[in-house]
Amino acid sequence: MRYQRPLAQIAVADCTVIIPTYNEADNIVQLIPQVLAHPRCRVLVVDDGSPDGTGALVERIAREEPRVGLLSRPGKLGLGTAYIDGFRRALAEDAQLIIEMDADFSHDPGYLPALIDAASTQYDLVLGSRYVRGGGTTDWGLSRKLISRGGNLYAGIILGLPVADATGGYRCYRRGLLEAINLDAVRSNGYAFQIEMVYRARAAGARIGEVPIIFPDRRVGKSKMSRRIVLEALINVWRLRFGLI
């Protein structure tokens, strides 16, 4: 199915910000009010049974704030499936724009208006990009910089992706694009998920744009990056290239 753009641009959007969580109690109670400060946004937290009580905290907030929702899952099922489940809930609730966002403040809520504006007026998928003019990273060691830069170069060359930052997780989709992508066919579940979604968006004929963001290291807790996640990304790029997923 090829994505058909609406004839008129979206003037006013109901925007759902999907935030996957696992042990993010220290961050999520601070993050939600900053997202809700943008009146076009609502929050959907997808919590994977966090032992630290993240889900219970969000549930308490949701009882008082109608713009907050919680999707509870029984355990750690992966980043990709968290977003797929979130996409389906957001689409069922008539969201016109759907944003991916981390819970750890590496994704500054202050960039939400730029993502929303670009998706409302120009693009079907807007990437918050570390690697376009005005973007960047802070607090990263050399090895992490090399992995990130190298991963983007690797995916871009093999898949022919016309973007600078295919691995970033701060992005905004138009509703129509997610409806055009067969979400049941998405197989990547770690950070390769982000690459696969850009690849599938391009295959659907989407207009893809990038807006610069500064990406600091997380404030609290530990990164969920692992060797398994990196290996999945390395392998799945080739599987996508040869139509195996």
Short mmCIF file of C-alpha atoms in Angstrom, two decimals:
data_model
loop_
_atom_site.label_atom_id
_atom_site.label_comp_id
_atom_site.label_asym_id
_atom_site.label_seq_id
_atom_site.Cartn_x
_atom_site.Cartn_y
_atom_site.Cartn_z
CA MET A 1 0.00 0.00 0.00
CA ARG A 2 1.44 3.35 -1.04
CA TYR A 3 0.83 6.37 1.16
CA GLN A 4 -1.50 8.96 -0.37
CA ARG A 5 -0.92 12.43 1.05
CA PRO A 6 -3.94 14.53 2.01
CA LEU A 7 -4.81 17.23 -0.48
CA ALA A 8 -4.73 19.91 2.22
CA GLN A 9 -2.16 20.25 4.98
CA ILE A 10 -3.14 19.53 8.55
CA ALA A 11 -4.07 22.83 10.21
CA VAL A 12 -4.86 21.55 13.69
CA ALA A 13 -3.58 18.18 14.94
CA ASP A 14 -4.43 15.94 17.84
CA CYS A 15 -0.91 14.82 18.75
CA THR A 16 -0.14 11.75 20.86
CA VAL A 17 3.36 11.54 22.35
CA ILE A 18 4.23 7.88 22.97
CA ILE A 19 6.76 7.31 25.76
CA PRO A 20 7.93 3.71 26.37
CA THR A 21 9.10 3.11 29.93
CA TYR A 22 10.93 0.56 32.01
CA ASN A 23 12.04 1.78 35.43
CA GLU A 24 11.63 5.49 34.64
CA ALA A 25 9.82 6.58 37.81
CA ASP A 26 12.39 9.28 38.56
CA ASN A 27 11.96 10.81 35.11
CA ILE A 28 8.36 10.31 34.06
CA VAL A 29 6.70 12.46 36.74
CA GLN A 30 8.88 15.39 35.66
CA LEU A 31 8.55 14.74 31.94
CA ILE A 32 4.76 14.48 31.62
CA PRO A 33 4.00 18.07 32.73
CA GLN A 34 6.62 19.40 30.31
CA VAL A 35 4.97 17.55 27.41
CA LEU A 36 1.50 18.68 28.45
CA ALA A 37 2.72 22.28 28.49
CA HIS A 38 2.23 22.03 24.73
CA PRO A 39 -1.57 22.20 24.35
CA ARG A 40 -1.71 20.12 21.17
CA CYS A 41 -0.06 17.15 22.92
CA ARG A 42 -1.33 14.28 24.94
CA VAL A 43 0.81 11.54 26.48
CA LEU A 44 0.57 7.78 26.12
CA VAL A 45 3.01 5.90 28.36
CA VAL A 46 3.69 2.30 27.34
CA ASP A 47 5.08 0.66 30.47
CA ASP A 48 6.64 -2.80 30.45
CA GLY A 49 5.84 -3.82 34.01
CA SER A 50 8.43 -1.56 35.62
CA PRO A 51 9.46 -2.92 39.05
CA ASP A 52 10.06 0.65 40.27
CA GLY A 53 6.37 1.52 40.01
CA THR A 54 6.51 3.73 36.90
CA GLY A 55 3.16 2.38 35.72
CA ALA A 56 1.44 3.05 39.02
CA LEU A 57 2.71 6.65 39.02
CA VAL A 58 1.40 7.24 35.51
CA GLU A 59 -1.93 5.63 36.36
CA ARG A 60 -2.29 8.02 39.29
CA ILE A 61 -1.57 11.01 37.04
CA ALA A 62 -4.00 9.74 34.40
CA ARG A 63 -6.86 9.68 36.92
CA GLU A 64 -6.50 13.45 37.30
CA GLU A 65 -5.36 14.41 33.80
CA PRO A 66 -7.46 13.34 30.78
CA ARG A 67 -4.59 14.00 28.38
CA VAL A 68 -2.52 11.20 29.92
CA GLY A 69 -2.99 7.53 29.09
CA LEU A 70 -1.27 4.34 30.20
CA LEU A 71 -0.77 1.12 28.26
CA SER A 72 0.52 -1.53 30.66
CA ARG A 73 2.35 -4.60 29.38
CA PRO A 74 3.37 -7.63 31.46
CA GLY A 75 7.15 -7.37 31.08
CA LYS A 76 10.08 -6.23 28.93
CA LEU A 77 8.80 -6.92 25.43
CA GLY A 78 11.10 -4.56 23.56
CA LEU A 79 11.19 -1.04 22.21
CA GLY A 80 9.78 -1.88 18.80
CA THR A 81 6.69 -3.69 20.07
CA ALA A 82 6.13 -0.90 22.60
CA TYR A 83 5.92 1.65 19.81
CA ILE A 84 3.78 -0.61 17.60
CA ASP A 85 1.31 -1.09 20.47
CA GLY A 86 1.41 2.64 21.12
CA PHE A 87 0.81 3.47 17.45
CA ARG A 88 -2.25 1.25 17.38
CA ARG A 89 -3.69 2.85 20.52
CA ALA A 90 -3.00 6.37 19.23
CA LEU A 91 -4.60 5.63 15.87
CA ALA A 92 -7.65 4.11 17.58
CA GLU A 93 -7.96 7.31 19.62
CA ASP A 94 -7.93 9.45 16.44
CA ALA A 95 -4.49 11.02 16.82
CA GLN A 96 -3.48 12.90 13.69
CA LEU A 97 0.19 13.18 14.62
CA ILE A 98 2.09 10.55 16.60
CA ILE A 99 5.43 11.29 18.24
CA GLU A 100 8.05 8.89 19.59
CA MET A 101 9.90 10.16 22.63
CA ASP A 102 12.25 8.70 25.27
CA ALA A 103 11.48 9.11 28.97
CA ASP A 104 14.99 10.02 30.07
CA PHE A 105 15.19 13.70 28.97
CA SER A 106 17.61 12.91 26.16
CA HIS A 107 14.68 14.14 24.08
CA ASP A 108 13.99 17.72 25.14
CA PRO A 109 10.23 18.50 25.19
CA GLY A 110 11.17 21.96 23.97
CA TYR A 111 11.61 20.51 20.47
CA LEU A 112 8.00 19.30 20.26
CA PRO A 113 6.71 22.45 18.49
CA ALA A 114 9.37 22.13 15.78
CA LEU A 115 8.50 18.48 15.13
CA ILE A 116 4.76 19.21 15.09
CA ASP A 117 5.10 22.23 12.82
CA ALA A 118 7.24 20.38 10.29
CA ALA A 119 4.83 17.42 10.22
CA SER A 120 1.80 19.70 9.97
CA THR A 121 3.13 21.76 7.07
CA GLN A 122 5.79 19.82 5.13
CA TYR A 123 6.57 16.22 5.93
CA ASP A 124 4.95 12.84 6.54
CA LEU A 125 7.76 11.78 8.87
CA VAL A 126 9.93 14.26 10.76
CA LEU A 127 13.14 13.06 12.42
CA GLY A 128 14.70 14.87 15.35
CA SER A 129 18.22 14.77 13.99
CA ARG A 130 21.56 14.92 15.78
CA TYR A 131 23.46 15.01 12.52
CA VAL A 132 22.10 17.95 10.55
CA ARG A 133 23.28 21.55 10.92
CA GLY A 134 22.31 22.80 14.38
CA GLY A 135 22.05 19.30 15.88
CA GLY A 136 24.51 17.43 18.05
CA THR A 137 25.20 15.32 21.12
CA THR A 138 26.63 16.14 24.53
CA ASP A 139 28.14 14.04 27.33
CA TRP A 140 29.01 11.16 24.99
CA GLY A 141 32.24 9.19 25.02
CA LEU A 142 34.17 8.48 21.83
CA SER A 143 32.98 4.88 21.50
CA ARG A 144 29.31 5.87 21.69
CA LYS A 145 29.86 8.59 19.09
CA LEU A 146 31.55 6.14 16.75
CA ILE A 147 28.79 3.54 17.16
CA SER A 148 26.06 6.09 16.48
CA ARG A 149 27.74 7.80 13.55
CA GLY A 150 28.92 4.50 12.10
CA GLY A 151 25.50 2.92 12.48
CA ASN A 152 23.84 5.73 10.57
CA LEU A 153 26.44 5.62 7.81
CA TYR A 154 26.13 1.83 7.59
CA ALA A 155 22.33 1.86 7.36
CA GLY A 156 22.27 4.81 5.00
CA ILE A 157 24.65 3.23 2.49
CA ILE A 158 23.12 -0.25 2.51
CA LEU A 159 19.47 0.89 2.41
CA GLY A 160 19.93 4.11 0.47
CA LEU A 161 18.26 6.20 3.15
CA PRO A 162 18.26 9.92 2.33
CA VAL A 163 18.56 11.05 5.96
CA ALA A 164 21.41 11.90 8.32
CA ASP A 165 19.93 10.30 11.46
CA ALA A 166 17.93 7.12 10.86
CA THR A 167 18.60 5.66 14.30
CA GLY A 168 17.23 8.46 16.47
CA GLY A 169 14.06 7.87 18.43
CA TYR A 170 12.62 11.39 18.59
CA ARG A 171 10.30 11.69 15.60
CA CYS A 172 6.82 12.57 14.42
CA TYR A 173 4.59 10.63 12.02
CA ARG A 174 1.47 11.73 10.23
CA ARG A 175 -1.47 9.44 10.85
CA GLY A 176 -1.83 8.55 7.19
CA LEU A 177 1.72 7.27 6.97
CA LEU A 178 1.31 4.88 9.90
CA GLU A 179 -1.94 3.66 8.35
CA ALA A 180 -0.11 2.99 5.08
CA ILE A 181 2.73 1.02 6.71
CA ASN A 182 1.91 -2.60 7.50
CA LEU A 183 2.73 -2.53 11.20
CA ASP A 184 2.24 -6.30 11.42
CA ALA A 185 5.22 -6.73 9.08
CA VAL A 186 7.67 -4.75 11.26
CA ARG A 187 10.14 -7.21 12.77
CA SER A 188 12.88 -5.15 14.43
CA ASN A 189 12.51 -4.71 18.15
CA GLY A 190 15.56 -2.81 19.38
CA TYR A 191 17.07 0.35 17.94
CA ALA A 192 16.92 -1.33 14.52
CA PHE A 193 13.21 -0.56 14.76
CA GLN A 194 13.94 3.09 14.06
CA ILE A 195 15.90 2.22 10.91
CA GLU A 196 13.20 -0.14 9.71
CA MET A 197 10.47 2.46 10.15
CA VAL A 198 12.41 5.02 8.08
CA TYR A 199 12.97 2.38 5.40
CA ARG A 200 9.29 1.43 5.31
CA ALA A 201 8.22 5.07 5.29
CA ARG A 202 10.45 5.76 2.29
CA ALA A 203 9.11 2.65 0.51
CA ALA A 204 5.59 4.01 1.08
CA GLY A 205 6.51 7.23 -0.71
CA ALA A 206 6.59 9.42 2.38
CA ARG A 207 8.23 12.82 2.46
CA ILE A 208 10.86 12.61 5.19
CA GLY A 209 12.42 15.67 6.81
CA GLU A 210 14.82 16.37 9.67
CA VAL A 211 14.90 19.09 12.29
CA PRO A 212 18.01 19.63 14.44
CA ILE A 213 18.08 18.55 18.08
CA ILE A 214 20.75 18.53 20.76
CA PHE A 215 20.86 15.11 22.39
CA PRO A 216 22.38 14.96 25.90
CA ASP A 217 23.00 11.78 27.86
CA ARG A 218 20.16 10.63 30.09
CA ARG A 219 19.75 12.38 33.46
CA VAL A 220 18.89 9.36 35.64
CA GLY A 221 19.33 5.62 35.26
CA LYS A 222 21.30 3.49 32.80
CA SER A 223 21.23 3.27 29.03
CA LYS A 224 19.34 0.25 27.70
CA MET A 225 21.75 -0.19 24.77
CA SER A 226 23.32 -3.65 24.63
CA ARG A 227 25.46 -5.79 22.32
CA ARG A 228 22.34 -7.76 21.34
CA ILE A 229 20.59 -4.57 20.24
CA VAL A 230 23.60 -3.49 18.17
CA LEU A 231 23.85 -6.95 16.57
CA GLU A 232 20.16 -6.92 15.68
CA ALA A 233 20.62 -3.60 13.92
CA LEU A 234 23.64 -4.84 11.95
CA ILE A 235 21.79 -7.96 10.77
CA ASN A 236 18.37 -6.44 10.13
CA VAL A 237 19.75 -3.78 7.81
CA TRP A 238 20.80 -6.57 5.43
CA ARG A 239 17.54 -8.45 5.94
CA LEU A 240 15.67 -5.30 4.92
CA ARG A 241 17.98 -4.81 1.95
CA PHE A 242 17.18 -8.27 0.59
CA GLY A 243 13.47 -8.26 1.48
CA LEU A 244 13.76 -10.91 4.17
CA ILE A 245 11.65 -8.90 6.62
#
